[in-house]
PDB file of C-alpha atoms in Angstrom:
ATOM      1  CA  UNK A   1       4.810   2.817  10.396  1.00  0.00           C
ATOM      2  CA  UNK A   2       2.873   6.258  11.226  1.00  0.00           C
ATOM      3  CA  UNK A   3      -0.369   7.047   9.708  1.00  0.00           C
ATOM      4  CA  UNK A   4      -2.272  10.168  10.618  1.00  0.00           C
ATOM      5  CA  UNK A   5      -0.755  10.274  14.115  1.00  0.00           C
ATOM      6  CA  UNK A   6      -1.017   6.466  14.767  1.00  0.00           C
ATOM      7  CA  UNK A   7       1.940   4.092  14.895  1.00  0.00           C
ATOM      8  CA  UNK A   8       1.592   0.527  13.766  1.00  0.00           C
ATOM      9  CA  UNK A   9       4.064  -2.291  14.488  1.00  0.00           C
ATOM     10  CA  UNK A  10       3.698  -3.766  10.922  1.00  0.00           C
ATOM     11  CA  UNK A  11       4.612  -2.202   7.646  1.00  0.00           C
ATOM     12  CA  UNK A  12       2.435  -4.604   5.683  1.00  0.00           C
ATOM     13  CA  UNK A  13      -1.338  -3.700   4.990  1.00  0.00           C
ATOM     14  CA  UNK A  14      -3.376  -6.634   3.628  1.00  0.00           C
ATOM     15  CA  UNK A  15      -6.535  -6.863   1.508  1.00  0.00           C
ATOM     16  CA  UNK A  16      -9.351  -9.139   2.300  1.00  0.00           C
ATOM     17  CA  UNK A  17     -10.720 -10.229  -1.066  1.00  0.00           C
ATOM     18  CA  UNK A  18     -10.111 -13.218  -3.462  1.00  0.00           C
ATOM     19  CA  UNK A  19      -9.193 -15.802  -0.798  1.00  0.00           C
ATOM     20  CA  UNK A  20     -10.319 -19.412  -1.213  1.00  0.00           C
ATOM     21  CA  UNK A  21     -12.245 -19.313   2.021  1.00  0.00           C
ATOM     22  CA  UNK A  22     -12.837 -17.063   5.113  1.00  0.00           C
ATOM     23  CA  UNK A  23     -10.664 -19.417   7.204  1.00  0.00           C
ATOM     24  CA  UNK A  24      -7.736 -19.085   4.819  1.00  0.00           C
ATOM     25  CA  UNK A  25      -8.082 -15.480   4.786  1.00  0.00           C
ATOM     26  CA  UNK A  26      -8.050 -15.153   8.617  1.00  0.00           C
ATOM     27  CA  UNK A  27      -4.963 -17.563   8.776  1.00  0.00           C
ATOM     28  CA  UNK A  28      -3.138 -15.499   6.090  1.00  0.00           C
ATOM     29  CA  UNK A  29      -3.815 -12.169   7.799  1.00  0.00           C
ATOM     30  CA  UNK A  30      -2.611 -13.618  11.218  1.00  0.00           C
ATOM     31  CA  UNK A  31       0.605 -14.957   9.474  1.00  0.00           C
ATOM     32  CA  UNK A  32       1.272 -11.733   7.896  1.00  0.00           C
ATOM     33  CA  UNK A  33       1.318  -9.782  11.082  1.00  0.00           C
ATOM     34  CA  UNK A  34      -0.523  -6.979   9.367  1.00  0.00           C
ATOM     35  CA  UNK A  35      -1.970  -4.399  11.559  1.00  0.00           C
ATOM     36  CA  UNK A  36      -4.385  -2.915   8.951  1.00  0.00           C
ATOM     37  CA  UNK A  37      -6.611  -4.712   6.669  1.00  0.00           C
ATOM     38  CA  UNK A  38      -8.506  -3.275   3.685  1.00  0.00           C
ATOM     39  CA  UNK A  39     -12.079  -3.764   3.223  1.00  0.00           C
ATOM     40  CA  UNK A  40     -14.564  -3.087   0.333  1.00  0.00           C
ATOM     41  CA  UNK A  41     -17.854  -1.695   1.091  1.00  0.00           C
ATOM     42  CA  UNK A  42     -19.323  -4.072  -1.453  1.00  0.00           C
ATOM     43  CA  UNK A  43     -18.339  -6.998   0.882  1.00  0.00           C
ATOM     44  CA  UNK A  44     -20.876  -5.568   3.459  1.00  0.00           C
ATOM     45  CA  UNK A  45     -23.786  -4.946   1.012  1.00  0.00           C
ATOM     46  CA  UNK A  46     -26.163  -7.104  -0.928  1.00  0.00           C
ATOM     47  CA  UNK A  47     -29.353  -8.877  -0.161  1.00  0.00           C
ATOM     48  CA  UNK A  48     -30.110  -9.119   3.597  1.00  0.00           C
ATOM     49  CA  UNK A  49     -26.689  -7.675   4.431  1.00  0.00           C
ATOM     50  CA  UNK A  50     -25.084 -11.080   3.149  1.00  0.00           C
ATOM     51  CA  UNK A  51     -21.611  -9.602   4.137  1.00  0.00           C
ATOM     52  CA  UNK A  52     -22.365  -9.237   7.739  1.00  0.00           C
ATOM     53  CA  UNK A  53     -20.616 -12.515   8.529  1.00  0.00           C
ATOM     54  CA  UNK A  54     -17.501 -11.368   6.886  1.00  0.00           C
ATOM     55  CA  UNK A  55     -17.624  -8.083   8.748  1.00  0.00           C
ATOM     56  CA  UNK A  56     -17.943 -10.153  12.015  1.00  0.00           C
ATOM     57  CA  UNK A  57     -14.716 -12.109  11.017  1.00  0.00           C
ATOM     58  CA  UNK A  58     -12.829  -8.828  10.432  1.00  0.00           C
ATOM     59  CA  UNK A  59     -13.907  -7.359  13.810  1.00  0.00           C
ATOM     60  CA  UNK A  60     -12.852 -10.440  15.486  1.00  0.00           C
ATOM     61  CA  UNK A  61      -9.185 -10.096  14.243  1.00  0.00           C
ATOM     62  CA  UNK A  62      -9.089  -6.815  16.227  1.00  0.00           C
ATOM     63  CA  UNK A  63      -7.088  -4.950  13.549  1.00  0.00           C
ATOM     64  CA  UNK A  64      -7.563  -1.498  12.241  1.00  0.00           C
ATOM     65  CA  UNK A  65     -10.008  -1.587   9.229  1.00  0.00           C
ATOM     66  CA  UNK A  66      -9.254   0.697   6.117  1.00  0.00           C
ATOM     67  CA  UNK A  67     -12.322   0.739   3.947  1.00  0.00           C
ATOM     68  CA  UNK A  68     -11.740   1.549   0.199  1.00  0.00           C
ATOM     69  CA  UNK A  69     -13.714   2.909  -2.726  1.00  0.00           C
ATOM     70  CA  UNK A  70     -12.711   0.276  -4.948  1.00  0.00           C
ATOM     71  CA  UNK A  71     -14.389   0.165  -8.341  1.00  0.00           C
ATOM     72  CA  UNK A  72     -15.508   3.854  -8.336  1.00  0.00           C
ATOM     73  CA  UNK A  73     -14.911   5.790 -11.515  1.00  0.00           C
ATOM     74  CA  UNK A  74     -16.173   9.322 -10.711  1.00  0.00           C
ATOM     75  CA  UNK A  75     -15.872  11.800  -7.999  1.00  0.00           C
ATOM     76  CA  UNK A  76     -19.411  11.570  -6.916  1.00  0.00           C
ATOM     77  CA  UNK A  77     -19.358   7.737  -6.725  1.00  0.00           C
ATOM     78  CA  UNK A  78     -16.123   7.779  -4.630  1.00  0.00           C
ATOM     79  CA  UNK A  79     -17.363  10.356  -2.251  1.00  0.00           C
ATOM     80  CA  UNK A  80     -20.804   8.688  -1.790  1.00  0.00           C
ATOM     81  CA  UNK A  81     -18.954   5.327  -1.182  1.00  0.00           C
ATOM     82  CA  UNK A  82     -16.741   6.937   1.411  1.00  0.00           C
ATOM     83  CA  UNK A  83     -19.808   8.294   3.315  1.00  0.00           C
ATOM     84  CA  UNK A  84     -21.431   5.018   3.248  1.00  0.00           C
ATOM     85  CA  UNK A  85     -18.138   3.251   4.463  1.00  0.00           C
ATOM     86  CA  UNK A  86     -17.745   5.662   7.340  1.00  0.00           C
ATOM     87  CA  UNK A  87     -21.222   4.883   8.577  1.00  0.00           C
ATOM     88  CA  UNK A  88     -20.910   1.078   8.113  1.00  0.00           C
ATOM     89  CA  UNK A  89     -17.333   0.582   9.472  1.00  0.00           C
ATOM     90  CA  UNK A  90     -17.345   3.437  11.921  1.00  0.00           C
ATOM     91  CA  UNK A  91     -14.145   5.002  10.912  1.00  0.00           C
ATOM     92  CA  UNK A  92     -13.230   8.330   9.008  1.00  0.00           C
ATOM     93  CA  UNK A  93     -10.226   6.477   7.232  1.00  0.00           C
ATOM     94  CA  UNK A  94     -10.555   5.895   3.723  1.00  0.00           C
ATOM     95  CA  UNK A  95      -8.467   4.355   1.087  1.00  0.00           C
ATOM     96  CA  UNK A  96      -9.460   6.656  -1.926  1.00  0.00           C
ATOM     97  CA  UNK A  97      -9.567   5.132  -5.442  1.00  0.00           C
ATOM     98  CA  UNK A  98     -11.036   6.791  -8.512  1.00  0.00           C
ATOM     99  CA  UNK A  99     -10.008   4.557 -11.371  1.00  0.00           C
ATOM    100  CA  UNK A 100      -9.925   5.629 -15.039  1.00  0.00           C
ATOM    101  CA  UNK A 101     -11.216   2.310 -16.574  1.00  0.00           C
ATOM    102  CA  UNK A 102     -11.998  -1.201 -15.727  1.00  0.00           C
ATOM    103  CA  UNK A 103      -9.172  -2.386 -18.073  1.00  0.00           C
ATOM    104  CA  UNK A 104      -6.215  -0.828 -16.473  1.00  0.00           C
ATOM    105  CA  UNK A 105      -7.521   0.273 -13.109  1.00  0.00           C
ATOM    106  CA  UNK A 106      -5.200   3.235 -13.342  1.00  0.00           C
ATOM    107  CA  UNK A 107      -5.976   6.114 -11.047  1.00  0.00           C
ATOM    108  CA  UNK A 108      -7.925   8.962 -12.582  1.00  0.00           C
ATOM    109  CA  UNK A 109      -5.666  11.641 -11.135  1.00  0.00           C
ATOM    110  CA  UNK A 110      -7.934  14.783 -11.640  1.00  0.00           C
ATOM    111  CA  UNK A 111     -10.913  13.098 -10.079  1.00  0.00           C
ATOM    112  CA  UNK A 112      -8.703  11.752  -7.354  1.00  0.00           C
ATOM    113  CA  UNK A 113      -7.427  15.153  -6.267  1.00  0.00           C
ATOM    114  CA  UNK A 114     -11.037  16.654  -6.301  1.00  0.00           C
ATOM    115  CA  UNK A 115     -12.434  13.890  -4.307  1.00  0.00           C
ATOM    116  CA  UNK A 116      -9.572  14.102  -1.872  1.00  0.00           C
ATOM    117  CA  UNK A 117     -10.129  17.699  -1.225  1.00  0.00           C
ATOM    118  CA  UNK A 118     -13.944  17.119  -0.759  1.00  0.00           C
ATOM    119  CA  UNK A 119     -13.416  14.290   1.634  1.00  0.00           C
ATOM    120  CA  UNK A 120     -10.602  15.957   3.736  1.00  0.00           C
ATOM    121  CA  UNK A 121     -12.794  19.063   4.126  1.00  0.00           C
ATOM    122  CA  UNK A 122     -15.488  16.621   5.594  1.00  0.00           C
ATOM    123  CA  UNK A 123     -13.276  15.224   8.115  1.00  0.00           C
ATOM    124  CA  UNK A 124     -12.056  12.052   6.322  1.00  0.00           C
ATOM    125  CA  UNK A 125      -8.253  10.855   6.747  1.00  0.00           C
ATOM    126  CA  UNK A 126      -7.526  10.079   3.164  1.00  0.00           C
ATOM    127  CA  UNK A 127      -5.217   7.478   1.898  1.00  0.00           C
ATOM    128  CA  UNK A 128      -5.136   8.055  -1.923  1.00  0.00           C
ATOM    129  CA  UNK A 129      -4.262   5.266  -4.474  1.00  0.00           C
ATOM    130  CA  UNK A 130      -2.263   7.310  -7.062  1.00  0.00           C
ATOM    131  CA  UNK A 131       0.505   7.214  -9.627  1.00  0.00           C
ATOM    132  CA  UNK A 132       4.098   8.099  -9.106  1.00  0.00           C
ATOM    133  CA  UNK A 133       3.890  11.574 -10.545  1.00  0.00           C
ATOM    134  CA  UNK A 134       5.275  14.341  -8.405  1.00  0.00           C
ATOM    135  CA  UNK A 135       2.831  16.912  -9.645  1.00  0.00           C
ATOM    136  CA  UNK A 136      -0.216  14.809  -8.753  1.00  0.00           C
ATOM    137  CA  UNK A 137       1.412  14.019  -5.381  1.00  0.00           C
ATOM    138  CA  UNK A 138       1.935  17.780  -4.761  1.00  0.00           C
ATOM    139  CA  UNK A 139      -1.676  18.480  -5.340  1.00  0.00           C
ATOM    140  CA  UNK A 140      -2.816  15.504  -2.973  1.00  0.00           C
ATOM    141  CA  UNK A 141      -0.502  16.725  -0.176  1.00  0.00           C
ATOM    142  CA  UNK A 142      -1.880  20.400  -0.729  1.00  0.00           C
ATOM    143  CA  UNK A 143      -5.371  19.015  -0.391  1.00  0.00           C
ATOM    144  CA  UNK A 144      -4.289  17.662   2.900  1.00  0.00           C
ATOM    145  CA  UNK A 145      -3.308  14.065   2.468  1.00  0.00           C
ATOM    146  CA  UNK A 146      -0.660  12.968   4.943  1.00  0.00           C
ATOM    147  CA  UNK A 147      -0.319   9.631   3.241  1.00  0.00           C
ATOM    148  CA  UNK A 148       0.506   8.832  -0.545  1.00  0.00           C
ATOM    149  CA  UNK A 149       0.108   5.330  -1.993  1.00  0.00           C
ATOM    150  CA  UNK A 150       1.569   5.001  -5.489  1.00  0.00           C
ATOM    151  CA  UNK A 151       1.037   2.099  -7.517  1.00  0.00           C
ATOM    152  CA  UNK A 152       3.910  -0.330  -8.117  1.00  0.00           C
ATOM    153  CA  UNK A 153       2.178  -1.661 -11.124  1.00  0.00           C
ATOM    154  CA  UNK A 154      -1.453  -2.302 -12.296  1.00  0.00           C
ATOM    155  CA  UNK A 155      -3.662  -3.869  -9.613  1.00  0.00           C
ATOM    156  CA  UNK A 156      -3.375  -7.647  -9.588  1.00  0.00           C
ATOM    157  CA  UNK A 157      -0.693  -7.689 -12.352  1.00  0.00           C
ATOM    158  CA  UNK A 158       2.152  -9.027 -10.047  1.00  0.00           C
ATOM    159  CA  UNK A 159       4.777  -7.139 -12.081  1.00  0.00           C
ATOM    160  CA  UNK A 160       6.401  -5.468  -9.104  1.00  0.00           C
ATOM    161  CA  UNK A 161       7.940  -2.001  -9.362  1.00  0.00           C
ATOM    162  CA  UNK A 162       7.376  -0.763 -12.934  1.00  0.00           C
ATOM    163  CA  UNK A 163       8.954   2.573 -12.362  1.00  0.00           C
ATOM    164  CA  UNK A 164      11.659   2.298  -9.688  1.00  0.00           C
ATOM    165  CA  UNK A 165      13.086   5.681 -10.564  1.00  0.00           C
ATOM    166  CA  UNK A 166       9.918   7.478 -10.303  1.00  0.00           C
ATOM    167  CA  UNK A 167       9.260   5.916  -6.971  1.00  0.00           C
ATOM    168  CA  UNK A 168      12.650   6.768  -5.837  1.00  0.00           C
ATOM    169  CA  UNK A 169      12.165  10.375  -6.899  1.00  0.00           C
ATOM    170  CA  UNK A 170       8.897  10.361  -5.026  1.00  0.00           C
ATOM    171  CA  UNK A 171      10.707   9.253  -1.873  1.00  0.00           C
ATOM    172  CA  UNK A 172      13.306  11.959  -2.303  1.00  0.00           C
ATOM    173  CA  UNK A 173      10.710  14.717  -2.995  1.00  0.00           C
ATOM    174  CA  UNK A 174       8.571  13.810   0.065  1.00  0.00           C
ATOM    175  CA  UNK A 175      11.162  12.865   2.774  1.00  0.00           C
ATOM    176  CA  UNK A 176       8.525  13.423   5.654  1.00  0.00           C
ATOM    177  CA  UNK A 177       5.391  12.006   4.200  1.00  0.00           C
ATOM    178  CA  UNK A 178       4.300   8.450   4.675  1.00  0.00           C
ATOM    179  CA  UNK A 179       4.732   6.655   1.381  1.00  0.00           C
ATOM    180  CA  UNK A 180       3.180   3.214   0.839  1.00  0.00           C
ATOM    181  CA  UNK A 181       3.521   1.211  -2.333  1.00  0.00           C
ATOM    182  CA  UNK A 182       0.002  -0.076  -3.352  1.00  0.00           C
ATOM    183  CA  UNK A 183      -0.829  -2.553  -6.032  1.00  0.00           C
ATOM    184  CA  UNK A 184       1.048  -4.792  -8.556  1.00  0.00           C
ATOM    185  CA  UNK A 185       3.351  -6.604  -6.199  1.00  0.00           C
ATOM    186  CA  UNK A 186       3.553 -10.321  -6.845  1.00  0.00           C
ATOM    187  CA  UNK A 187       6.628 -11.585  -4.812  1.00  0.00           C
ATOM    188  CA  UNK A 188       8.245 -10.937  -1.511  1.00  0.00           C
ATOM    189  CA  UNK A 189      11.278  -9.669  -3.624  1.00  0.00           C
ATOM    190  CA  UNK A 190       9.112  -6.898  -4.954  1.00  0.00           C
ATOM    191  CA  UNK A 191       8.265  -5.820  -1.467  1.00  0.00           C
ATOM    192  CA  UNK A 192      11.998  -5.863  -0.483  1.00  0.00           C
ATOM    193  CA  UNK A 193      12.703  -3.534  -3.372  1.00  0.00           C
ATOM    194  CA  UNK A 194      10.035  -1.183  -2.335  1.00  0.00           C
ATOM    195  CA  UNK A 195      11.463  -1.084   1.314  1.00  0.00           C
ATOM    196  CA  UNK A 196      15.008  -0.614   0.170  1.00  0.00           C
ATOM    197  CA  UNK A 197      13.887   2.539  -1.635  1.00  0.00           C
ATOM    198  CA  UNK A 198      12.821   3.992   1.848  1.00  0.00           C
ATOM    199  CA  UNK A 199       9.035   3.365   1.516  1.00  0.00           C
ATOM    200  CA  UNK A 200       7.251   3.074   4.715  1.00  0.00           C
ATOM    201  CA  UNK A 201       5.133   0.035   3.842  1.00  0.00           C
ATOM    202  CA  UNK A 202       3.222  -1.844   1.237  1.00  0.00           C
ATOM    203  CA  UNK A 203      -0.308  -2.739   0.488  1.00  0.00           C
ATOM    204  CA  UNK A 204      -1.067  -5.814  -1.403  1.00  0.00           C
ATOM    205  CA  UNK A 205      -3.974  -8.389  -1.795  1.00  0.00           C
ATOM    206  CA  UNK A 206      -3.797 -10.698  -4.971  1.00  0.00           C
ATOM    207  CA  UNK A 207      -0.041 -11.884  -4.347  1.00  0.00           C
ATOM    208  CA  UNK A 208      -1.226 -13.458  -1.130  1.00  0.00           C
ATOM    209  CA  UNK A 209      -4.850 -14.359  -1.727  1.00  0.00           C
ATOM    210  CA  UNK A 210      -4.170 -16.205  -5.191  1.00  0.00           C
ATOM    211  CA  UNK A 211      -1.001 -17.938  -4.195  1.00  0.00           C
ATOM    212  CA  UNK A 212      -1.015 -21.591  -3.967  1.00  0.00           C
ATOM    213  CA  UNK A 213      -0.502 -21.360  -0.158  1.00  0.00           C
ATOM    214  CA  UNK A 214      -1.742 -17.918   1.016  1.00  0.00           C
ATOM    215  CA  UNK A 215      -0.666 -18.518   4.521  1.00  0.00           C
ATOM    216  CA  UNK A 216       2.917 -19.277   3.771  1.00  0.00           C
ATOM    217  CA  UNK A 217       3.022 -16.331   1.156  1.00  0.00           C
ATOM    218  CA  UNK A 218       1.659 -13.922   3.699  1.00  0.00           C
ATOM    219  CA  UNK A 219       4.617 -14.973   6.150  1.00  0.00           C
ATOM    220  CA  UNK A 220       7.076 -14.663   3.261  1.00  0.00           C
ATOM    221  CA  UNK A 221       5.780 -11.090   2.624  1.00  0.00           C
ATOM    222  CA  UNK A 222       6.078 -10.206   6.304  1.00  0.00           C
ATOM    223  CA  UNK A 223       9.880 -11.340   6.434  1.00  0.00           C
ATOM    224  CA  UNK A 224      10.434  -9.475   3.149  1.00  0.00           C
ATOM    225  CA  UNK A 225       9.382  -6.252   4.596  1.00  0.00           C
ATOM    226  CA  UNK A 226      11.532  -6.580   7.630  1.00  0.00           C
ATOM    227  CA  UNK A 227      14.648  -7.488   5.587  1.00  0.00           C
ATOM    228  CA  UNK A 228      14.083  -4.698   3.189  1.00  0.00           C
ATOM    229  CA  UNK A 229      13.623  -2.026   5.911  1.00  0.00           C
ATOM    230  CA  UNK A 230      16.645  -3.287   7.758  1.00  0.00           C
ATOM    231  CA  UNK A 231      18.621  -2.941   4.542  1.00  0.00           C
ATOM    232  CA  UNK A 232      17.469   0.743   3.970  1.00  0.00           C
ATOM    233  CA  UNK A 233      18.230   1.701   7.636  1.00  0.00           C
ATOM    234  CA  UNK A 234      21.721  -0.039   7.411  1.00  0.00           C
ATOM    235  CA  UNK A 235      22.762   2.675   4.626  1.00  0.00           C
ATOM    236  CA  UNK A 236      23.748   0.065   2.023  1.00  0.00           C
ATOM    237  CA  UNK A 237      26.903   0.350  -0.036  1.00  0.00           C
ATOM    238  CA  UNK A 238      26.860   2.049  -3.415  1.00  0.00           C
ATOM    239  CA  UNK A 239      26.811  -0.082  -6.486  1.00  0.00           C
ATOM    240  CA  UNK A 240      29.894   0.216  -8.707  1.00  0.00           C
ATOM    241  CA  UNK A 241      30.762  -0.647 -12.348  1.00  0.00           C
ATOM    242  CA  UNK A 242      34.153  -2.337 -11.381  1.00  0.00           C
ATOM    243  CA  UNK A 243      35.351  -4.911  -8.864  1.00  0.00           C
ATOM    244  CA  UNK A 244      36.704  -3.630  -5.624  1.00  0.00           C
ATOM    245  CA  UNK A 245      38.946  -6.024  -3.627  1.00  0.00           C
ATOM    246  CA  UNK A 246      37.466  -7.141  -0.148  1.00  0.00           C
ATOM    247  CA  UNK A 247      40.800  -8.463   0.946  1.00  0.00           C
ATOM    248  CA  UNK A 248      43.237  -5.738   2.283  1.00  0.00           C
ATOM    249  CA  UNK A 249      46.414  -5.168   0.429  1.00  0.00           C
ATOM    250  CA  UNK A 250      48.321  -4.470   3.684  1.00  0.00           C
ATOM    251  CA  UNK A 251      50.412  -7.486   4.982  1.00  0.00           C
ATOM    252  CA  UNK A 252      50.112  -9.350   1.694  1.00  0.00           C
ATOM    253  CA  UNK A 253      53.147 -11.416   0.688  1.00  0.00           C
ATOM    254  CA  UNK A 254      55.410  -9.936  -1.896  1.00  0.00           C
ATOM    255  CA  UNK A 255      57.268 -12.184  -4.384  1.00  0.00           C
ATOM    256  CA  UNK A 256      59.105  -9.304  -6.107  1.00  0.00           C
ATOM    257  CA  UNK A 257      62.636 -10.570  -4.851  1.00  0.00           C
ATOM    258  CA  UNK A 258      62.288 -13.942  -6.215  1.00  0.00           C
TER     259      UNK A 258
END
């Protein structure tokens, strides 16, 4: 998976919140084989920098850190959070989120495009959490985003791919763009479906962190991404409405003379 000129062995990006304990989080991330983990600035804030121990854990994993602007509802808030994240985490990568409301967590696309333009002009490498709308995607690409991250379904819903047609069209419209399905996946089968559509990767958190066994689920998603990508690269057969015999007719016994 290529992101802003860097190549990563894993196509799975994993979040770091909601786990039962730091130990389980660490084990799940290792089991997933993820090369990139997302981190919220809020985990590093608080009285007397209470998140410092958490940040130490993340650094010890030796993975690429992708800070996000989770919980931001305005352009100003998202841009300010991105600046703070760059200072705290020492990276110009940012997963840009500008959400409409706390109920749906749907991307607020007008603010998203504006914030992306501002941050890219300031040297950030922006990975925007967006919807599967081609006009919005075009605006983000025009702003300078080399990666697009359309949602599969609302964050934390576990519904999978709500709009397979829209995602398929997005892949066809942006053949050279890195596309990552972000949010709403609940099962490894959802990740397989995204990869079979030709997406470059998936980002998820809740499906692993809130599973009965996060470590086993993380491994399941890792295998799912590998299977889905192999299926896409194999150029799978087209679906048909009618049966088609798999046994050749040539050489079949004929009983016509009896």
